[in-house]
Amino acid sequence: MADYRVSFKPQDREVEVAEGTLISEAAAKAGIDLNMPCGGQGRCGRCAVIVEQGEVQRRSVARLSNEALEEGYALACQTVVKDDLVVTIPPQEKIERRLPTAQRVARVELPFAYDPEKDQAIRKYFLEIEPPTLIDKTDDLARVVRTLNTQHETGIARLAVDVALLRKMAGVLRGAQWRTTVVVETDTWVSPDGPPRLVDIVPGDTVASSWGVAVDIGTTSNVVYLVDLLTGRVVDTASDYNRQISRGEDVISRIIYAGKGDGLAELQGLVVGTINGLLKKLAADNGLSTDDIYKMTVAGNSTMIHLFLGMPPESIRMEPYITTSDRPLPVMASQVGVEICPLATVDCLPGVGSYVGADITAGVYSSGMCDYGGLTLFIDIGTNGEMVLGDCDWLISCACSAGPAFEGAGVRDGMRATAGAIEEVWIDDNTYEATYRVIGDERPRGICGSGLISLLAELFISGVMDKAGNIDVGLDTPRVRQGDHGPEYVVVKAEETATGRDIVINKVDIDNLLRAKAAVYAGFSVLARSVGIDLSTVEHILIAGAFGQYLDVENAIQIGLLPDVPRERIKFLGNTSIMGAYLALVSRESRAKIAELAHRMTYLELSADNTFHDEWVSALFFPHTHITDFPSVMELLKGKRH
Amino acid sequence: MADYRVSFKPQDREVEVAEGTLISEAAAKAGIDLNMPCGGQGRCGRCAVIVEQGEVQRRSVARLSNEALEEGYALACQTVVKDDLVVTIPPQEKIERRLPTAQRVARVELPFAYDPEKDQAIRKYFLEIEPPTLIDKTDDLARVVRTLNTQHETGIARLAVDVALLRKMAGVLRGAQWRTTVVVETDTWVSPDGPPRLVDIVPGDTVASSWGVAVDIGTTSNVVYLVDLLTGRVVDTASDYNRQISRGEDVISRIIYAGKGDGLAELQGLVVGTINGLLKKLAADNGLSTDDIYKMTVAGNSTMIHLFLGMPPESIRMEPYITTSDRPLPVMASQVGVEICPLATVDCLPGVGSYVGADITAGVYSSGMCDYGGLTLFIDIGTNGEMVLGDCDWLISCACSAGPAFEGAGVRDGMRATAGAIEEVWIDDNTYEATYRVIGDERPRGICGSGLISLLAELFISGVMDKAGNIDVGLDTPRVRQGDHGPEYVVVKAEETATGRDIVINKVDIDNLLRAKAAVYAGFSVLARSVGIDLSTVEHILIAGAFGQYLDVENAIQIGLLPDVPRERIKFLGNTSIMGAYLALVSRESRAKIAELAHRMTYLELSADNTFHDEWVSALFFPHTHITDFPSVMELLKGKRH
């Protein structure tokens, strides 16, 4: 097969590739990072490029207009190189950053009094070792162990030591004139009765500081807490978008991407790169070396944990949705490429199964619901809605695929919750005019998830839309009109937007959102029904995750996304996943309890539940077929034209 | 600093190097393997090259005659590049191969009836795994563990699994339609109570074969036994010179080499390369893949084990001679680069201390002396003489530095025991004429260790040399003459040799050999005296190692290298180090006993013993100052002119 040269502009980079190569692969080879949120499936259209010269074969032209095709546009992920090419890459949409911790430094309080002697598995000891003599010829390692007992009464009879540490031990001991600090991890990975593990040996006395990090690997954003292991305190936090986003926005796209060529290694490298970037920033900002970090705990959904550890996630996506392991043993930092002390333990928290991962276990634990006598419902809504129902005696969990509608995808003017997104809407009952609030000091560009929920609620309560989601085209307002996809409501007129075109919501958008909210509510219903409980008896509803932080409870109940319970029962917890990782880092007891928790949580597979479909169909109305389950909404609608 | 071009002939290779580079470094960069038995210390003269053009700086010209210097000769390891150079490399002395196992395939018998259920830590299980369903969503790893119990009643509750194995597990299970063989190691490295370790998972049913290897890493030669773990039998053996030899012939040269630049990594790579070569040969000859080998046990002296594991051996060389660890934990094959199943355990046997290493522990164990009620002396003579005295209740060990004289170094016409070496000599009592036997069908080129011992004994018994090692210049024979280094004896005349020059032994040679044999004998004496025992009461003298195989007992006693005991007490055991590694591979009990043995063997440091020097001085005579300790030699000398 022939080789062709592909030149990219404006980067002015040229690569040689074999015939049959995709333009996206050629771009990757040229070191150019194309945005492919759909994972290279040709669905999103974001990787469109202009072929200026040369012949190509377009496998798919989805989302490209005839006009665009005439101009030479092609989807990089779907277009095959057949000639020497000149390709122009249009400016890529930049992700504007509005991350949870960028707004405020987390103030995290521990729910217990920290005692490093009892709570912390990482211990540092300064040793002034008696040098060997011809009479006292004990080897270096045995000498270290001996001194740990004579100078610190640790009672340690043996140490598990990786050969990588043995390779540096002689040099460190002699270079430091036998005055060294050893870092020991008292919990062993495998056997509770096993010997402690030697994590590091460094010159001089460094016991005055000891560092660890807790990490939450979200599909969208990654968060790192830098923790002082002597006080148990969170000293600093940092977060960034998961660099995997450019290879797919949701877990399904990522899984597909991982299955192609070196996709898995690439995604593994991207998330580790994100974390390493955060670690370097935290180390620099706090005057320490990343090598001074001796432990990492990690929470995240099962797919994120698989990608982080380099395990292929393929079978999580395909029925019957199976992980390689929900409880992978800890690894050493060097095994995954995380840039902390190379032999430090990287401990991924256990999950329950496929779509109820370590993020949920961590969240349930940190919420305290697993120790509480009253009935609690824990919810984490994103692309998937995960939910856990139970108390201190039993816990049952499930996950429903809500689809990406609440994250702004599959909705014409949907967007992520970044600057320019409408996050709240109000519609006048009489004029049907809309007012709105935008994130940042900008003209609106679209509507984010919380804005969509607010909009749906207002459309419904104001009577613009009926309970089936049909827009009333008989209303006397220019905001309601016929569009290409049936009736639509104009939220913002073109002259007020950043894009110069109307921001609208149409029937297709509404149906997508309706299906998503119905899936979540059906999840609650099946979960409650499976244990013979009525949702109205739930004492607490705990909402986890970034999405929850911006959700208006009234709106959510009005559209039937949340059950209609007294409002004081509903609490927003924020990022409970990182909180669980943090607790696991600073409390051996917590870590053990999270493991127990993962074992005792039941997983209800909705795909295998024959009542789920019925519940879902019943929930395909605003707020629900059974309106009596929503008394406060009934009250609100009284006297209105519904 | 300027860069210079160095061209090498006859290889016709050219490299660019910085000013100040050694010619030996430039040669290495050009991929040319110079012979540096002394480790690049400028001592041996074997790396001499001819500088044809260009300016150099000779740091040392040791061993080069003025004539040679005029011809442009320079020691590559001591000569600095100062100019563009043309360098000619004379033909390198080739090592001619006469390895123990090249002569005969070992016939190794196990001293017990092998029962893989009881004796073998490596177990293979074929699993026909029930695939997951929406109802049975157990993750892959837990499913494997569950099936191990339902189909094999292993009672295994958990498995320790490296992340590298988790990375391939999902693919193997599904690719093999859930019919797989798992390889489990029941002994855990760290904790006896820990869970078994998953070593591999492979498609289909492969339980009909199971392979392991035992390895002896000698300073000179490496030996591998291929072992069928189902029968416990040695199926094939292979051996080769340790490729490290080109970087130094003895452990001290290797330690020095390891301390320079990337020397340690280079030596590690060389020994692993040697072993991998042998593994590939054994696999090819026996129709298996090296990936089918699931365990390796390794014996060798402390320096060899350090170099193999990549631990710097520097402190073994310098007083007080300390190892990093005498009992390093097992590593995974991939951690050292050994090409067997990547996660297979590589288990280095424990040593006692610095110069009494795993080779000796392995030897003592395989000899059975540690279980025997009678008093036994175990000896391994090479550059160092290691010896162990004791019985089933106690064992005391020591090591004495005999120097390389018995390996043919430091002796004018000494050479290694390869083709062309004189291995035995007889001298006529009346004519003083010598006859000899040569290894291989060749003209003699020099004298190897066993030949030197034979020669010394004959010189002494025939009266050519007195008990102090002085050659009698008054004898009426042309064989005795004055040489450059005092009186010398001509063993072979120039016309009979391969080199065309006389093969002789002179006073300097004799003194070197006398010091070496005195060191060994003083070792025995101090060892015996330290426990209040007379050497004549020792029931067995066991001689281990290749050197012992060619040693004539009578000669060794006549010169006072071995004590004068009834001959039937002396046994030659051959390579006991590989035998110990083999037993550790096929017997969990043996492995545990070797660990106990290493713990209970006492190490007597001769450098710290104030009687050693006196014993050594007493032994600086043939056979000894106390001739009454050698009654058989006294008897032999009766009536002779001594």
Short mmCIF file of C-alpha atoms in Angstrom, two decimals, chain A residues 397-573:
data_model
loop_
_atom_site.label_atom_id
_atom_site.label_comp_id
_atom_site.label_asym_id
_atom_site.label_seq_id
_atom_site.Cartn_x
_atom_site.Cartn_y
_atom_site.Cartn_z
CA SER A 397 -28.66 0.01 44.60
CA CYS A 398 -29.37 0.37 40.93
CA ALA A 399 -28.32 2.43 37.95
CA CYS A 400 -30.45 3.68 35.11
CA SER A 401 -29.22 5.05 31.84
CA ALA A 402 -30.70 8.55 31.69
CA GLY A 403 -28.76 9.39 28.57
CA PRO A 404 -26.82 12.62 28.22
CA ALA A 405 -29.86 14.96 28.01
CA PHE A 406 -29.31 16.42 31.48
CA GLU A 407 -25.74 17.17 30.47
CA GLY A 408 -26.99 19.21 27.55
CA ALA A 409 -26.41 16.61 24.83
CA GLY A 410 -29.22 15.43 22.52
CA VAL A 411 -30.95 18.77 23.06
CA ARG A 412 -30.72 21.34 20.24
CA ASP A 413 -29.47 24.23 22.36
CA GLY A 414 -28.17 22.14 25.23
CA MET A 415 -24.65 22.74 26.51
CA ARG A 416 -22.47 21.93 29.47
CA ALA A 417 -22.67 24.08 32.59
CA THR A 418 -19.98 26.53 31.56
CA ALA A 419 -19.95 30.29 30.94
CA GLY A 420 -22.80 31.34 28.62
CA ALA A 421 -25.17 28.61 29.72
CA ILE A 422 -28.64 29.47 30.92
CA GLU A 423 -28.97 27.87 34.34
CA GLU A 424 -32.41 29.07 35.38
CA VAL A 425 -35.54 30.20 33.52
CA TRP A 426 -38.79 31.87 34.56
CA ILE A 427 -41.89 32.04 32.33
CA ASP A 428 -44.69 34.53 32.93
CA ASP A 429 -48.04 32.76 33.37
CA ASN A 430 -49.84 35.42 31.38
CA THR A 431 -47.49 36.76 28.73
CA TYR A 432 -45.44 33.54 28.37
CA GLU A 433 -42.35 35.74 28.20
CA ALA A 434 -39.16 34.22 29.59
CA THR A 435 -36.50 35.67 31.81
CA TYR A 436 -33.33 33.73 32.59
CA ARG A 437 -30.01 33.66 34.44
CA VAL A 438 -26.74 32.91 32.66
CA ILE A 439 -23.51 31.48 34.06
CA GLY A 440 -20.81 34.17 33.91
CA ASP A 441 -21.17 37.71 32.70
CA GLU A 442 -22.01 36.73 29.13
CA ARG A 443 -24.72 36.59 26.53
CA PRO A 444 -26.39 33.18 26.50
CA ARG A 445 -25.13 30.50 24.11
CA GLY A 446 -27.33 27.60 25.23
CA ILE A 447 -28.99 25.88 28.16
CA CYS A 448 -27.31 23.58 30.66
CA GLY A 449 -28.89 20.71 32.59
CA SER A 450 -30.24 22.68 35.55
CA GLY A 451 -31.53 25.30 33.10
CA LEU A 452 -33.36 22.63 31.11
CA ILE A 453 -35.05 21.26 34.25
CA SER A 454 -36.02 24.79 35.24
CA LEU A 455 -37.31 25.47 31.72
CA LEU A 456 -39.38 22.27 31.60
CA ALA A 457 -40.93 23.06 34.98
CA GLU A 458 -41.81 26.61 33.93
CA LEU A 459 -43.22 25.48 30.56
CA PHE A 460 -45.38 22.97 32.39
CA ILE A 461 -46.53 25.13 35.29
CA SER A 462 -47.22 28.14 33.02
CA GLY A 463 -49.28 25.95 30.71
CA VAL A 464 -47.09 26.38 27.62
CA MET A 465 -46.66 22.61 27.66
CA ASP A 466 -49.10 19.92 28.79
CA LYS A 467 -48.35 16.92 30.96
CA ALA A 468 -47.44 14.85 27.90
CA GLY A 469 -44.89 17.46 26.85
CA ASN A 470 -46.90 18.89 23.94
CA ILE A 471 -46.42 22.62 23.37
CA ASP A 472 -49.72 24.47 23.07
CA VAL A 473 -49.50 26.00 19.61
CA GLY A 474 -52.79 27.82 20.20
CA LEU A 475 -51.20 30.27 22.67
CA ASP A 476 -51.18 33.90 21.70
CA THR A 477 -47.44 34.53 21.86
CA PRO A 478 -44.69 34.73 19.25
CA ARG A 479 -42.54 32.59 21.58
CA VAL A 480 -44.45 29.52 20.48
CA ARG A 481 -44.06 28.60 16.83
CA GLN A 482 -43.65 25.74 14.39
CA GLY A 483 -40.04 24.76 13.81
CA ASP A 484 -38.28 22.14 11.70
CA HIS A 485 -38.90 19.57 14.45
CA GLY A 486 -42.50 20.43 15.33
CA PRO A 487 -43.67 23.07 17.78
CA GLU A 488 -40.98 24.94 19.66
CA TYR A 489 -40.67 27.61 22.35
CA VAL A 490 -38.20 30.47 21.93
CA VAL A 491 -36.32 30.91 25.21
CA VAL A 492 -34.03 33.71 24.00
CA LYS A 493 -34.36 35.69 20.82
CA ALA A 494 -31.45 35.89 18.41
CA GLU A 495 -30.68 39.52 19.16
CA GLU A 496 -29.94 38.70 22.81
CA THR A 497 -27.74 35.63 22.23
CA ALA A 498 -24.01 35.28 21.79
CA THR A 499 -24.50 33.21 18.66
CA GLY A 500 -26.93 35.47 16.88
CA ARG A 501 -29.54 32.77 16.60
CA ASP A 502 -32.58 31.92 18.69
CA ILE A 503 -32.22 29.63 21.68
CA VAL A 504 -35.26 27.32 21.57
CA ILE A 505 -36.62 24.10 22.95
CA ASN A 506 -38.59 21.82 20.67
CA LYS A 507 -40.68 18.66 20.94
CA VAL A 508 -37.70 16.39 20.20
CA ASP A 509 -35.72 18.03 23.02
CA ILE A 510 -38.67 17.72 25.39
CA ASP A 511 -39.14 14.05 24.56
CA ASN A 512 -35.46 13.34 25.20
CA LEU A 513 -35.64 15.07 28.55
CA LEU A 514 -38.89 13.35 29.42
CA ARG A 515 -37.38 9.93 28.77
CA ALA A 516 -34.35 10.82 30.88
CA LYS A 517 -36.35 12.01 33.89
CA ALA A 518 -38.68 9.03 33.55
CA ALA A 519 -35.73 6.64 33.68
CA VAL A 520 -34.51 8.21 36.92
CA TYR A 521 -37.91 8.21 38.56
CA ALA A 522 -38.60 4.66 37.41
CA GLY A 523 -35.32 3.70 39.07
CA PHE A 524 -36.52 5.06 42.43
CA SER A 525 -39.85 3.35 41.98
CA VAL A 526 -38.47 -0.09 41.16
CA LEU A 527 -35.95 0.16 43.97
CA ALA A 528 -38.65 1.09 46.50
CA ARG A 529 -41.11 -1.48 45.20
CA SER A 530 -38.47 -4.25 45.26
CA VAL A 531 -38.26 -3.84 49.03
CA GLY A 532 -41.97 -3.03 49.52
CA ILE A 533 -41.50 0.57 50.52
CA ASP A 534 -43.41 3.70 49.55
CA LEU A 535 -41.17 6.58 48.42
CA SER A 536 -43.13 8.98 50.63
CA THR A 537 -41.79 7.16 53.71
CA VAL A 538 -38.17 7.94 52.85
CA GLU A 539 -36.71 10.08 55.62
CA HIS A 540 -33.86 11.63 53.65
CA ILE A 541 -33.16 12.13 49.99
CA LEU A 542 -29.47 12.83 49.48
CA ILE A 543 -28.38 14.27 46.15
CA ALA A 544 -24.74 13.84 45.27
CA GLY A 545 -22.62 15.16 42.46
CA ALA A 546 -21.98 18.47 40.78
CA PHE A 547 -25.31 18.38 38.95
CA GLY A 548 -27.20 18.36 42.21
CA GLN A 549 -25.44 21.52 43.35
CA TYR A 550 -27.27 23.64 40.81
CA LEU A 551 -30.58 21.83 40.80
CA ASP A 552 -33.71 23.67 41.97
CA VAL A 553 -35.67 21.22 44.12
CA GLU A 554 -39.07 22.72 43.30
CA ASN A 555 -38.41 22.49 39.58
CA ALA A 556 -37.14 18.94 39.90
CA ILE A 557 -40.27 17.88 41.76
CA GLN A 558 -42.56 19.80 39.37
CA ILE A 559 -41.32 17.81 36.38
CA GLY A 560 -41.35 14.57 38.40
CA LEU A 561 -37.61 14.00 38.49
CA LEU A 562 -37.62 13.82 42.30
CA PRO A 563 -40.43 12.43 44.47
CA ASP A 564 -42.78 14.96 46.06
CA VAL A 565 -41.65 14.78 49.66
CA PRO A 566 -41.39 17.54 52.28
CA ARG A 567 -38.53 19.75 51.09
CA GLU A 568 -36.55 19.55 54.32
CA ARG A 569 -35.97 15.87 53.63
CA ILE A 570 -33.88 16.72 50.56
CA LYS A 571 -30.18 17.54 50.96
CA PHE A 572 -27.45 18.35 48.45
CA LEU A 573 -24.15 16.80 49.38
#
